[in-house]
Coordinates of C-alpha atoms and ligand atoms in Angstrom, one line a residue:
M1 CA -0.1 -0.1 0.2
F2 CA 1.4 3.3 -1.1
D3 CA 1.1 6.5 1.3
V4 CA 1.3 8.6 -2.1
L5 CA 0.0 7.4 -5.5
I6 CA 0.3 9.6 -8.6
V7 CA -1.5 8.7 -12.1
G8 CA 0.3 10.8 -14.9
S9 CA 4.1 11.4 -15.2
G10 CA 3.8 14.4 -17.4
G11 CA 5.2 18.0 -15.8
A12 CA 2.6 17.9 -13.0
G13 CA 2.8 14.2 -12.0
L14 CA 6.5 14.6 -11.6
T15 CA 6.5 17.4 -9.6
A16 CA 4.2 16.1 -7.3
A17 CA 6.1 13.3 -6.6
L18 CA 9.4 14.9 -6.1
N19 CA 7.7 17.0 -3.6
A20 CA 5.9 14.4 -2.1
K21 CA 8.9 12.1 -1.6
K22 CA 11.0 15.0 0.3
E23 CA 8.4 14.6 2.8
G24 CA 9.4 11.1 3.7
V25 CA 6.5 9.4 2.5
N26 CA 6.4 6.5 0.2
V27 CA 5.5 7.4 -3.6
L28 CA 4.2 5.4 -6.7
V29 CA 4.0 6.7 -10.2
I30 CA 1.8 5.3 -12.5
S31 CA 1.1 6.4 -15.9
K32 CA -0.2 5.2 -19.7
T33 CA 3.1 6.2 -21.3
Y34 CA 6.5 6.5 -20.4
P35 CA 7.3 9.9 -18.8
T36 CA 9.2 11.2 -21.8
H37 CA 6.4 10.5 -24.1
S38 CA 3.9 12.8 -21.9
Q39 CA 2.3 15.9 -23.6
T40 CA 4.5 18.1 -21.9
C41 CA 7.5 17.4 -23.7
Q42 CA 5.4 18.8 -26.6
A43 CA 5.1 22.2 -24.9
Q44 CA 7.6 24.9 -26.9
G45 CA 6.9 28.4 -26.2
G46 CA 7.4 28.9 -22.4
I47 CA 6.5 29.3 -19.0
N48 CA 5.8 32.8 -17.8
A49 CA 7.1 34.6 -14.5
V50 CA 7.8 37.7 -13.0
L51 CA 11.5 37.5 -12.5
K52 CA 12.0 41.3 -11.5
E53 CA 9.6 43.9 -10.9
N54 CA 10.4 47.0 -12.7
S55 CA 8.5 49.4 -15.0
Q56 CA 7.9 46.8 -17.7
D57 CA 6.4 44.3 -15.9
N58 CA 5.2 43.5 -12.1
I59 CA 3.4 40.9 -10.2
Q60 CA 0.1 43.1 -10.3
N61 CA 0.4 43.5 -14.0
Y62 CA 0.2 39.4 -14.1
K63 CA -2.3 38.9 -12.1
D64 CA -4.4 41.3 -14.2
D65 CA -3.4 39.8 -17.3
T66 CA -4.8 36.5 -15.7
Y67 CA -7.5 37.3 -14.4
K68 CA -8.5 39.0 -17.5
A69 CA -7.9 36.3 -19.6
S70 CA -10.3 34.3 -17.2
H71 CA -13.3 36.3 -18.1
K72 CA -14.1 36.7 -14.2
L73 CA -13.9 33.1 -13.7
G74 CA -10.7 32.5 -12.2
N75 CA -10.7 32.5 -8.6
P76 CA -8.6 36.1 -7.4
L77 CA -6.8 34.2 -4.7
H78 CA -5.5 31.3 -6.4
I79 CA -4.5 33.8 -8.9
D80 CA -2.8 35.9 -6.3
F81 CA -0.6 32.8 -5.1
F82 CA 0.4 31.7 -8.6
C83 CA 1.4 34.7 -9.7
K84 CA 3.3 35.8 -6.2
N85 CA 5.0 32.3 -6.6
S86 CA 6.2 32.2 -10.1
K87 CA 9.7 33.8 -9.6
D88 CA 10.2 31.0 -7.0
T89 CA 8.9 28.3 -9.4
I90 CA 11.2 29.3 -11.9
E91 CA 14.1 29.3 -9.2
W92 CA 13.5 25.5 -8.5
L93 CA 13.1 24.7 -11.9
D94 CA 16.6 26.8 -12.5
K95 CA 18.1 25.2 -9.5
I96 CA 16.9 21.5 -10.5
G97 CA 18.9 21.9 -13.6
V98 CA 16.4 23.0 -16.4
P99 CA 18.5 24.6 -19.3
F100 CA 16.6 27.9 -19.8
S101 CA 17.9 30.2 -22.5
R102 CA 19.9 33.2 -21.1
D103 CA 20.7 36.7 -22.3
E104 CA 24.4 38.3 -22.5
N105 CA 24.1 39.1 -18.7
N106 CA 23.4 35.2 -18.0
N107 CA 20.0 36.4 -16.5
I108 CA 17.1 33.9 -17.8
S109 CA 15.8 35.6 -21.0
Q110 CA 12.1 36.4 -21.8
R111 CA 10.1 36.5 -24.6
K112 CA 6.5 38.4 -25.2
F113 CA 3.5 35.8 -25.6
G114 CA -0.1 36.9 -26.2
G115 CA -2.8 38.8 -23.8
T116 CA 0.3 40.9 -22.5
K117 CA 2.0 43.8 -23.2
A118 CA 4.8 42.3 -21.2
Q119 CA 8.0 40.3 -21.7
R120 CA 7.1 37.4 -19.2
T121 CA 7.9 34.4 -20.7
C122 CA 11.1 32.2 -19.8
Y123 CA 12.1 29.7 -22.2
S124 CA 14.6 27.0 -23.4
S125 CA 14.9 27.6 -27.0
D126 CA 11.6 25.8 -28.2
Y127 CA 11.9 22.9 -26.1
T128 CA 10.8 23.8 -23.1
G129 CA 8.4 21.5 -22.0
L130 CA 10.7 18.8 -23.0
K131 CA 13.6 20.4 -21.0
I132 CA 11.5 20.6 -18.1
L133 CA 10.2 17.1 -18.3
H134 CA 13.5 15.4 -18.8
T135 CA 14.9 17.3 -15.8
L136 CA 12.0 16.4 -13.2
Y137 CA 12.3 13.0 -14.4
D138 CA 16.2 12.8 -14.3
Q139 CA 15.4 14.2 -10.8
C140 CA 12.8 11.4 -9.9
I141 CA 15.2 8.8 -10.6
K142 CA 17.7 10.4 -8.5
E143 CA 15.2 10.2 -5.7
E144 CA 14.7 6.6 -6.5
I145 CA 11.0 7.3 -7.1
E146 CA 9.1 4.1 -8.0
F147 CA 7.4 4.1 -11.5
L148 CA 4.6 1.7 -13.0
H149 CA 5.3 2.6 -16.8
E150 CA 2.5 1.3 -19.2
H151 CA -0.3 0.9 -16.7
L152 CA -3.6 2.5 -17.8
L153 CA -6.2 4.0 -15.1
L154 CA -9.4 2.1 -15.3
N155 CA -11.5 3.4 -12.3
L156 CA -11.0 4.9 -8.7
I157 CA -11.6 3.2 -6.0
V158 CA -13.9 5.5 -3.6
E159 CA -15.8 4.2 -0.5
E160 CA -17.5 6.5 1.5
N161 CA -16.3 9.6 -0.5
T162 CA -13.1 8.7 0.3
I163 CA -10.3 7.1 -2.3
K164 CA -8.8 4.1 -1.6
G165 CA -6.8 3.3 -4.4
V166 CA -6.8 2.7 -8.4
V167 CA -7.6 -0.2 -10.5
V168 CA -5.2 -0.4 -13.7
V169 CA -4.8 -2.3 -16.6
D170 CA -1.2 -3.6 -17.6
I171 CA -0.5 -2.5 -21.0
M172 CA 2.0 -5.3 -21.4
N173 CA -0.3 -8.2 -20.8
S174 CA -3.9 -7.0 -20.2
E175 CA -3.7 -7.9 -16.6
V176 CA -6.1 -5.9 -14.2
K177 CA -4.6 -4.8 -11.0
E178 CA -5.5 -3.3 -7.6
I179 CA -3.3 -0.4 -6.2
Q180 CA -4.2 0.5 -2.6
A181 CA -3.0 4.0 -1.6
K182 CA -4.1 6.0 1.3
T183 CA -3.9 9.3 -1.2
V184 CA -4.1 9.5 -4.9
I185 CA -3.4 12.7 -7.2
L186 CA -4.2 12.6 -10.7
A187 CA -1.9 14.2 -13.2
T188 CA -3.4 12.8 -16.5
G189 CA -3.5 15.9 -18.8
G190 CA -6.5 17.5 -20.8
H191 CA -8.9 16.2 -22.9
A192 CA -8.4 17.7 -26.4
G193 CA -8.0 14.4 -28.2
I194 CA -11.9 14.5 -28.2
Y195 CA -11.0 16.9 -31.4
H196 CA -9.4 13.8 -33.0
Q197 CA -7.5 15.5 -36.0
F198 CA -8.3 18.6 -35.4
T199 CA -6.0 19.2 -32.5
T200 CA -2.3 20.0 -31.4
N201 CA -2.7 17.5 -28.7
S202 CA -1.2 13.8 -28.8
Y203 CA -3.5 11.0 -29.3
A204 CA -2.9 10.1 -25.3
S205 CA -5.0 13.4 -24.4
T206 CA -8.3 11.3 -24.0
G207 CA -9.0 12.8 -20.6
D208 CA -8.9 9.5 -18.8
G209 CA -8.2 10.4 -15.2
I210 CA -11.3 13.4 -15.8
A211 CA -13.5 10.6 -16.8
C212 CA -12.8 8.4 -13.8
A213 CA -13.4 11.1 -11.3
L214 CA -16.6 12.0 -12.8
R215 CA -17.4 8.1 -12.3
A216 CA -16.4 8.1 -8.9
G217 CA -18.4 11.0 -8.1
A218 CA -15.7 13.7 -8.0
K219 CA -17.1 17.3 -9.1
L220 CA -15.8 18.6 -12.4
S221 CA -15.7 22.1 -13.7
N222 CA -15.9 24.4 -16.5
M223 CA -15.8 21.6 -19.1
E224 CA -17.3 23.6 -21.8
F225 CA -14.1 25.8 -22.3
V226 CA -12.0 24.8 -24.8
Q227 CA -9.2 26.7 -26.2
F228 CA -8.4 26.9 -29.9
H229 CA -4.6 27.5 -31.0
P230 CA -4.5 30.0 -33.9
T231 CA -1.6 28.6 -35.6
A232 CA -1.2 24.8 -36.4
L233 CA 0.2 24.0 -39.6
E234 CA -2.5 23.7 -41.9
N235 CA -4.4 20.1 -42.4
K236 CA -1.5 18.6 -40.3
N237 CA -2.3 20.7 -36.9
I238 CA 1.2 20.7 -35.9
L239 CA 1.7 23.4 -33.5
I240 CA 3.7 26.5 -34.0
S241 CA 4.3 28.3 -30.7
E242 CA 2.7 31.4 -29.8
S243 CA 6.4 32.5 -29.4
A244 CA 6.5 32.7 -33.3
R245 CA 4.3 36.0 -32.9
G246 CA 6.0 36.8 -30.0
E247 CA 9.1 37.3 -31.6
G248 CA 7.4 39.5 -34.2
G249 CA 5.6 37.0 -36.8
Y250 CA 2.7 38.5 -38.9
L251 CA -0.4 37.0 -39.8
L252 CA -1.2 37.6 -43.4
D253 CA -4.6 36.9 -45.3
Q254 CA -4.1 35.8 -48.8
N255 CA -3.8 39.2 -50.4
G256 CA -0.6 39.6 -48.0
K257 CA -2.1 41.9 -45.6
R258 CA -2.3 41.9 -41.9
F259 CA -5.8 41.8 -40.8
I260 CA -5.5 41.4 -36.7
E261 CA -3.4 42.5 -34.4
E262 CA -0.8 39.0 -33.6
L263 CA -0.5 39.1 -30.0
K264 CA -4.5 39.6 -29.1
P265 CA -5.8 36.8 -27.0
R266 CA -5.6 33.4 -28.5
D267 CA -9.6 32.8 -28.7
E268 CA -10.0 36.3 -30.8
V269 CA -7.2 35.8 -33.1
A270 CA -8.7 31.7 -33.7
R271 CA -11.6 33.1 -34.4
A272 CA -10.5 36.0 -36.9
I273 CA -8.6 33.0 -38.5
Y274 CA -11.6 30.5 -38.5
E275 CA -13.9 33.4 -39.9
K276 CA -11.5 33.6 -43.2
H277 CA -11.1 30.1 -43.7
H278 CA -14.9 29.6 -43.2
K279 CA -15.2 32.1 -46.5
G280 CA -12.5 29.8 -48.8
E281 CA -9.8 31.7 -47.7
K282 CA -6.2 31.0 -46.9
V283 CA -4.0 32.4 -44.0
Y284 CA -0.1 32.2 -43.7
L285 CA 2.3 32.9 -40.5
D286 CA 5.3 35.3 -41.9
L287 CA 8.5 35.1 -40.5
R288 CA 10.7 35.9 -43.2
H289 CA 12.0 39.0 -41.9
L290 CA 13.2 37.4 -38.6
G291 CA 15.9 35.9 -40.8
L292 CA 17.3 32.2 -40.5
E293 CA 20.0 33.2 -37.7
K294 CA 17.2 34.3 -35.2
I295 CA 15.0 31.4 -36.4
N296 CA 17.6 28.9 -35.8
E297 CA 18.4 30.6 -32.4
V298 CA 14.6 30.8 -31.0
M299 CA 12.8 28.2 -33.1
P300 CA 14.9 25.5 -34.2
Q301 CA 12.6 22.6 -33.4
E302 CA 9.6 24.2 -35.4
R303 CA 11.6 25.2 -38.3
R304 CA 12.1 21.7 -38.6
L305 CA 8.8 20.5 -38.0
V306 CA 7.6 23.0 -41.0
K307 CA 10.8 21.4 -43.6
D308 CA 9.8 17.8 -42.4
F309 CA 5.5 18.3 -42.8
M310 CA 5.2 21.1 -45.3
K311 CA 8.1 21.1 -47.3
L312 CA 8.6 25.0 -46.6
N313 CA 11.4 27.0 -45.2
M314 CA 10.5 29.6 -42.5
E315 CA 13.2 32.0 -43.6
S316 CA 11.8 32.2 -47.1
D317 CA 8.4 31.0 -47.2
L318 CA 5.0 32.1 -46.1
I319 CA 3.4 29.1 -43.8
P320 CA -0.2 28.1 -44.2
I321 CA -2.0 27.6 -40.8
N322 CA -5.4 26.8 -39.1
P323 CA -6.6 27.3 -36.0
S324 CA -6.9 23.8 -33.9
A325 CA -7.9 22.2 -30.2
H326 CA -5.2 23.0 -27.9
Y327 CA -6.0 23.4 -24.2
T328 CA -9.0 22.0 -22.3
M329 CA -9.4 24.6 -19.4
G330 CA -11.8 22.3 -17.5
G331 CA -11.5 19.3 -15.5
I332 CA -11.8 18.2 -11.6
L333 CA -12.8 21.1 -9.7
T334 CA -9.9 21.8 -6.7
D335 CA -9.3 24.1 -4.1
E336 CA -5.9 25.8 -3.3
N337 CA -4.3 22.3 -1.8
T338 CA -5.3 20.6 -4.9
Q339 CA -8.1 18.6 -3.0
S340 CA -11.0 17.5 -5.1
S341 CA -14.4 16.9 -3.6
I342 CA -13.7 13.5 -2.7
K343 CA -11.4 12.7 0.3
N344 CA -7.7 12.2 -0.1
L345 CA -8.1 12.6 -3.9
Y346 CA -5.8 15.5 -5.6
A347 CA -5.7 16.6 -9.0
C348 CA -3.2 18.9 -10.6
G349 CA -2.1 20.0 -13.9
E350 CA -4.2 20.2 -17.3
C351 CA -6.6 17.3 -15.7
S352 CA -7.6 19.9 -13.0
Q353 CA -9.7 23.2 -13.0
S354 CA -7.6 25.0 -10.3
G355 CA -9.5 27.9 -10.4
I356 CA -6.3 29.8 -12.9
H357 CA -7.6 29.6 -16.2
G358 CA -11.2 30.3 -16.2
A359 CA -12.8 30.9 -19.6
N360 CA -9.3 31.3 -21.3
R361 CA -6.0 30.7 -20.5
L362 CA -3.1 32.8 -21.1
G363 CA 0.3 31.3 -23.3
G364 CA 3.0 30.2 -20.8
N365 CA 0.6 29.7 -17.9
S366 CA 0.0 26.1 -18.6
L367 CA 3.4 25.0 -17.8
L368 CA 3.9 27.1 -14.6
E369 CA 0.3 25.8 -13.1
I370 CA 1.9 22.1 -13.6
V371 CA 5.0 23.0 -11.6
T372 CA 3.1 25.6 -9.4
Y373 CA 0.2 23.1 -8.3
G374 CA 2.0 19.6 -8.7
K375 CA 4.2 21.0 -5.9
V376 CA 1.2 21.9 -3.9
A377 CA -0.5 18.2 -4.8
G378 CA 2.8 16.3 -3.7
L379 CA 2.8 18.3 -0.3
S380 CA -0.9 18.4 0.5
A381 CA -0.9 14.3 -0.2
A382 CA 1.8 13.3 1.8
K383 CA 0.8 16.0 4.7
A384 CA -2.7 13.8 4.5
A385 CA -1.3 10.4 4.2
K386 CA 0.9 11.3 7.3
E387 CA -2.2 12.4 9.1
L388 CA -4.3 9.2 8.1
L389 CA -3.5 6.6 10.9
E390 CA -5.8 4.2 9.9
Y391 CA -6.2 2.8 6.6
K392 CA -9.4 0.4 6.1
E393 CA -9.0 -1.8 3.2
P394 CA -11.7 -1.4 0.1
S395 CA -13.9 -4.2 -0.5
K396 CA -13.4 -5.9 -4.2
E397 CA -16.0 -4.6 -6.0
Q398 CA -14.6 -1.8 -8.2
Y399 CA -11.5 -4.5 -8.8
N400 CA -14.1 -7.4 -9.8
K401 CA -16.4 -4.6 -11.8
D402 CA -13.0 -3.7 -14.0
K403 CA -12.0 -7.2 -14.5
E404 CA -15.5 -8.5 -15.7
S405 CA -15.6 -5.4 -18.1
I406 CA -12.0 -6.4 -19.6
T407 CA -12.8 -9.8 -20.4
N408 CA -16.0 -8.6 -21.7
I409 CA -14.9 -6.2 -24.1
I410 CA -12.2 -8.5 -25.0
E411 CA -14.5 -11.8 -25.4
R412 CA -17.5 -10.0 -27.1
E413 CA -18.2 -9.8 -30.8
N414 CA -17.5 -6.4 -32.1
Q415 CA -20.3 -5.4 -34.0
G416 CA -18.8 -1.7 -35.1
D417 CA -15.4 0.4 -35.9
F418 CA -15.0 2.9 -32.9
Y419 CA -12.0 4.4 -34.8
K420 CA -14.5 5.4 -37.6
I421 CA -16.7 6.8 -34.6
K422 CA -13.5 8.9 -33.2
K423 CA -12.9 10.3 -36.5
E424 CA -16.2 11.4 -36.8
L425 CA -16.6 12.6 -33.3
G426 CA -13.2 14.5 -34.1
K427 CA -14.8 16.4 -37.2
L428 CA -18.5 16.8 -35.4
F429 CA -16.5 18.5 -32.4
F430 CA -14.6 20.8 -34.4
N431 CA -17.5 21.9 -36.4
N432 CA -20.3 22.1 -33.7
V433 CA -18.3 22.4 -30.4
G434 CA -15.9 24.6 -31.6
L435 CA -14.9 28.2 -32.4
F436 CA -18.5 29.1 -32.9
R437 CA -21.2 27.4 -31.3
E438 CA -24.9 27.7 -30.9
E439 CA -27.9 25.4 -29.8
K440 CA -28.7 23.9 -33.2
K441 CA -25.2 22.6 -33.8
L442 CA -24.8 21.9 -30.0
T443 CA -27.9 19.8 -30.0
K444 CA -27.1 17.6 -33.2
A445 CA -23.6 16.5 -31.9
L446 CA -25.4 15.7 -28.5
D447 CA -28.1 13.4 -30.4
Y448 CA -24.9 12.0 -32.1
I449 CA -22.9 11.5 -28.9
I450 CA -26.1 9.8 -27.0
K451 CA -26.5 7.5 -30.0
K452 CA -23.0 6.6 -29.7
E453 CA -23.4 6.2 -25.9
N454 CA -26.0 3.7 -26.3
E455 CA -24.1 1.5 -29.2
I456 CA -21.2 1.5 -27.0
K457 CA -22.2 -2.2 -25.5
T458 CA -22.4 -3.6 -29.2
L459 CA -19.1 -2.2 -30.0
G460 CA -15.4 -4.0 -28.9
I461 CA -12.4 -4.8 -30.5
N462 CA -11.2 -7.3 -33.4
D463 CA -7.8 -8.2 -31.8
K464 CA -8.1 -10.6 -28.9
S465 CA -4.6 -11.2 -27.9
T466 CA -3.8 -9.8 -24.3
I467 CA -0.3 -8.7 -25.2
Y468 CA 0.3 -5.3 -25.9
N469 CA -3.1 -5.1 -27.4
K470 CA -3.5 -1.7 -28.7
N471 CA -6.7 -2.0 -29.3
L472 CA -7.8 -2.6 -26.1
I473 CA -6.2 0.5 -24.7
E474 CA -7.7 2.7 -27.4
F475 CA -11.2 1.5 -26.8
L476 CA -11.2 2.5 -23.2
E477 CA -9.9 5.6 -24.0
F478 CA -12.3 6.0 -26.5
Q479 CA -15.3 4.9 -23.7
N480 CA -13.6 7.8 -21.9
I481 CA -14.1 10.5 -24.6
I482 CA -17.6 9.6 -25.3
Q483 CA -18.4 10.3 -22.0
L484 CA -16.7 13.3 -21.6
G485 CA -17.7 14.8 -25.0
N486 CA -21.3 14.5 -23.5
V487 CA -20.6 16.8 -20.4
I488 CA -18.9 18.9 -22.7
I489 CA -22.0 19.5 -25.0
K490 CA -24.3 19.7 -22.2
S491 CA -22.0 22.5 -20.1
A492 CA -21.9 24.6 -23.5
L493 CA -25.5 24.2 -24.1
K494 CA -25.8 25.3 -20.1
R495 CA -23.9 28.5 -20.7
K496 CA -26.2 30.7 -22.7
E497 CA -23.5 33.3 -23.1
S498 CA -20.4 34.2 -24.7
R499 CA -17.2 34.4 -22.7
G500 CA -13.6 33.7 -23.4
A501 CA -12.9 30.3 -25.7
H502 CA -17.1 29.8 -25.4
F503 CA -18.4 31.8 -28.3
R504 CA -21.9 31.3 -29.1
T505 CA -23.4 32.9 -32.1
D506 CA -26.8 32.7 -30.7
Y507 CA -26.2 34.2 -27.4
N508 CA -23.1 36.7 -28.3
E509 CA -22.5 38.7 -25.2
Q510 CA -21.2 38.2 -21.9
K511 CA -23.5 37.8 -19.2
E512 CA -23.4 39.0 -15.6
E513 CA -25.7 35.9 -14.7
F514 CA -23.1 33.6 -15.8
D515 CA -20.0 35.1 -13.8
K516 CA -20.2 31.4 -12.1
I517 CA -18.2 28.4 -12.8
T518 CA -20.4 25.5 -14.3
V519 CA -19.9 22.3 -11.8
V520 CA -20.6 19.1 -13.2
K521 CA -21.3 15.7 -11.2
L522 CA -22.7 12.5 -11.9
E523 CA -25.9 11.6 -9.6
N524 CA -27.5 8.3 -10.3
E525 CA -26.1 7.6 -13.7
L526 CA -27.4 11.1 -14.8
I527 CA -25.4 14.1 -15.6
N528 CA -26.3 17.0 -13.2
I529 CA -24.7 20.2 -14.2
S530 CA -25.1 23.6 -12.2
F531 CA -23.8 26.8 -11.5
E532 CA -21.7 27.8 -8.4
E533 CA -20.2 31.2 -7.1
I534 CA -16.5 31.5 -7.1
L535 CA -15.2 30.5 -3.7
W536 CA -13.0 33.0 -2.0
N537 CA -11.9 30.5 0.4
Ligands
FAD601 C1 2.0 21.4 -29.0 C2 1.6 21.8 -27.4 C3 2.3 23.1 -27.0 C4 2.2 23.7 -25.5 N1 3.3 24.8 -25.6 C5 2.9 25.1 -24.3 C6 3.6 26.4 -23.8 O1 4.6 26.9 -24.5 N2 3.6 27.0 -22.6 C7 2.6 26.6 -21.6 O2 2.3 26.9 -20.4 N3 1.8 25.3 -22.1 C8 2.0 24.7 -23.1 N4 1.0 23.9 -23.6 C9 0.2 23.2 -22.7 C10 1.2 22.2 -21.8 O3 2.1 21.6 -22.3 C11 -0.1 21.4 -21.0 O4 -1.2 21.5 -20.4 C12 0.9 20.7 -19.8 O5 2.2 20.3 -20.5 C13 0.1 19.2 -19.1 O6 0.6 19.0 -18.0 P1 0.4 17.7 -17.2 O7 1.5 16.8 -16.6 O8 -1.0 18.2 -16.7 O9 -0.3 16.6 -18.6 P2 0.7 15.4 -19.5 O10 2.0 16.1 -19.7 O11 -0.4 15.3 -20.4 O12 0.6 14.2 -18.9 C14 -0.4 13.3 -18.4 C15 0.0 12.0 -17.9 O13 -1.0 11.4 -17.7 C16 -1.0 10.2 -18.1 N5 -1.9 9.3 -18.1 C17 -3.2 10.0 -19.0 N6 -4.2 9.1 -18.7 C18 -3.8 8.2 -18.0 C19 -4.4 7.0 -17.7 N7 -5.9 6.3 -17.9 N8 -3.7 6.3 -16.8 C20 -2.4 6.3 -16.9 N9 -2.0 7.5 -17.3 C21 -2.4 8.2 -17.8 C22 -0.1 10.2 -19.2 O14 0.5 9.0 -20.1 C23 1.3 11.4 -18.8 O15 2.2 10.5 -18.4 C24 1.3 23.2 -24.9 C25 0.5 22.0 -25.6 C26 0.5 21.7 -26.6 C27 0.0 20.3 -26.7

């Protein structure tokens, strides 16, 4: 039995692991991928912080920008903590060995990102997430933290609204295992993978942890808010970071004219580009004026991606781009200690709704969030584990249910093709639950998803082997996206206004009566959505 069990080995999970371990408790990290494959490694642009207060930037500016981007749905107290701690967070990363890019005076360099006038984003060339993730993993190895790679979380074991552990399936041999723990931290990342083939996210971003939390009775929040990034490579959906515009890149229409201020908030820029595409026009990112030397210094990875995937050169060609689903603001509702509504269950990183991003996230704020709240989660869970003197073993109910379910999926006859549905769903979500929403389109998407939910019991897998059965794992992830897809649409239907990333053409104004977070709970198998005031706790 473990004191602290962490599910997810991205930036949030690994930070939590390091901080829990240093409190002297025993820690296990489980993840469906290897740590180095987590989504965090894809982050290119950077991580925000106010390193020095001066005429150019200060903590109050940072707080104001973050709150403004949240469109009144951020929790001011959480934002205050987050911004005030940003310098310490970067200093900790620097101390453990993250190789930040530096200026001629050896100070950490900072660049501009959208939604602010300040130069606030620290970076490591255009490999920021990768460098952070690798450094954290090195530290975990050094601290001899225990890992269980390639294990997929199936469900949480919750009894009397208290976490008791998890049920996982070992991807290598399909064995179902129960792992008991005094506390569990979910750090399973976001769910933009629902927008399959219309997202910058990896295939693994299927919101599994959030779906498990929902099934176990935890509160989710703000699930309607999905951020679309303005600049993904056209039809490839590979991200070109906001830093490209931060470094001075332009957005051009097909007549070669700039049509929007490039560093406006992401939702505004993405909608402007989508509208051009809707009229059949093309939009380009223009970096030619930066020159090869600058491009090689600040975005070598992206230059290579453009060359490999588009057969174009950043320094001499215009790059066709489109908006793409990028980040999910909603997730497991957590308090200032990252505690969820289930006792001793914590959540951090993109799977959580920690009160920072609200209706829209500032670029560079997610990497800061995963490290800031990864630390809080590790410390909170370690403290709770130490205080829990008596641990009552769970019944075998959840384990037996999951074991039976896996056997059933493997054995039952497959009467459909869930890959085809996943593809249809991605397109439907991009068009109907995307940058511009309205009742009719949302309802059509909901009808589709309910129909597919009813069909799930007739669907299954063709590969019946138990060794490295990718077909089985992808089916389990598919079940989670269907469940969360339903929640996203219902939340979007409930919010009859436009706010941040949630833009409704039938209610195109922000309304005071919706200055509240949405809260989702599963009650008697039914999704219940309500609005709650933001708690100034
Ligand atoms: C292309 C791209 C560029 C980005 N650039 C930036 C940037 O410049 N700045 C910024 O601030 N943000 C950026 N972001 C966002 C940021 O990278 C992510 O929000 C952040 O890294 C998420 O970290 P995480 O630790 O919460 O989750 P992840 O890194 O996604 O890790 C999730 C972990 O959970 C595991 N997991 C998931 N489901 C299960 C399951 N069922 N069982 C077991 N394990 C599971 C996964 O294997 C993985 O280890 C970018 C995102 C993308 C896609």
